[in-house]
CSV table of C-alpha atoms and ligand atoms in Angstrom, one decimal:
chain,number,residue,atom,x,y,z
A,22,MET,CA,91.9,65.8,157.5
A,23,ALA,CA,94.0,66.9,154.5
A,24,SER,CA,94.5,64.3,151.8
A,25,CYS,CA,97.7,64.0,149.4
A,26,PRO,CA,97.3,66.4,146.5
A,27,ILE,CA,99.4,63.9,144.6
A,28,CYS,CA,97.9,60.3,145.3
A,29,ARG,CA,95.0,61.3,147.0
A,30,LYS,CA,95.8,59.1,150.0
A,31,ALA,CA,93.9,60.2,153.0
A,32,ASP,CA,96.5,59.7,155.9
A,33,ALA,CA,99.0,62.5,154.9
A,34,ASP,CA,102.2,62.3,157.0
A,35,PRO,CA,102.5,65.6,159.2
A,36,LYS,CA,106.3,65.4,158.3
A,37,TYR,CA,105.6,66.0,154.6
A,38,LYS,CA,102.6,67.9,154.9
A,39,PRO,CA,100.6,68.3,152.8
A,40,PHE,CA,101.9,65.1,151.2
A,41,CYS,CA,101.6,61.7,152.3
A,42,SER,CA,105.4,61.0,152.0
A,43,ARG,CA,108.6,62.0,150.7
A,44,ARG,CA,107.9,60.4,147.3
A,45,CYS,CA,104.7,62.5,146.8
A,46,SER,CA,106.5,65.7,147.8
A,47,ASP,CA,109.3,64.9,145.2
A,48,VAL,CA,106.4,64.5,142.7
A,49,ASP,CA,105.1,67.7,143.4
A,50,LEU,CA,108.7,69.3,143.0
A,51,GLN,CA,108.9,67.8,139.6
A,52,ARG,CA,105.7,69.2,138.5
A,53,TRP,CA,106.9,72.7,139.3
A,54,PHE,CA,109.9,72.3,137.2
A,55,THR,CA,108.2,70.8,134.3
A,56,GLY,CA,105.9,73.9,134.4
A,57,ALA,CA,102.6,71.9,135.3
A,58,TYR,CA,101.8,74.8,137.7
A,59,ALA,CA,102.0,77.4,135.1
A,60,ILE,CA,99.9,80.4,135.6
A,61,PRO,CA,96.8,80.2,133.9
A,62,VAL,CA,95.6,83.3,131.3
A,63,ALA,CA,92.4,83.8,133.3
A,64,LEU,CA,93.6,87.2,134.4
A,65,ASP,CA,94.2,88.2,130.9
A,66,GLU,CA,90.7,87.1,129.8
A,67,GLY,CA,89.3,89.0,132.7
A,68,ALA,CA,91.0,92.3,131.8
A,69,GLN,CA,89.6,91.9,128.1
A,70,ASP,CA,86.2,91.5,129.5
A,71,ASP,CA,86.5,94.8,131.5
A,72,ASP,CA,87.7,96.7,128.4
A,73,GLU,CA,84.6,95.7,126.4
A,74,LYS,CA,82.4,96.8,128.9
A,75,GLU,CA,84.1,100.0,129.4
A,76,GLY,CA,84.2,100.6,125.5
A,77,LEU,CA,80.4,100.2,125.1
A,78,GLY,CA,79.8,102.5,128.0
A,79,ALA,CA,82.1,105.3,126.4
A,80,GLY,CA,80.5,104.6,123.1
A,81,GLN,CA,83.9,103.6,121.8
A,82,ALA,CA,84.4,100.2,120.7
A,83,GLU,CA,88.1,99.8,120.0
A,84,LYS,CA,91.1,101.9,120.5
A,85,PRO,CA,93.2,102.5,117.3
A,86,PRO,CA,96.5,100.6,117.3
A,87,LEU,CA,99.4,102.7,117.8
B,7,ZN,ZN1,100.8,60.8,148.1
């Protein structure tokens, strides 16, 4: 059974899935508007990690700034 992601109540109303009620659905919408769901920078960090490994393999630590 899915629980409400807002208030963690176990019995979510199928009408407002995945939320338990209209109220929690509204709360989620508010979070979107206020940027609580901003995309994390994890992708950026991963790219940097790849660059480092490639640099070491090619024997070139850093590219000169253009
Ligand atoms: Zn709820």
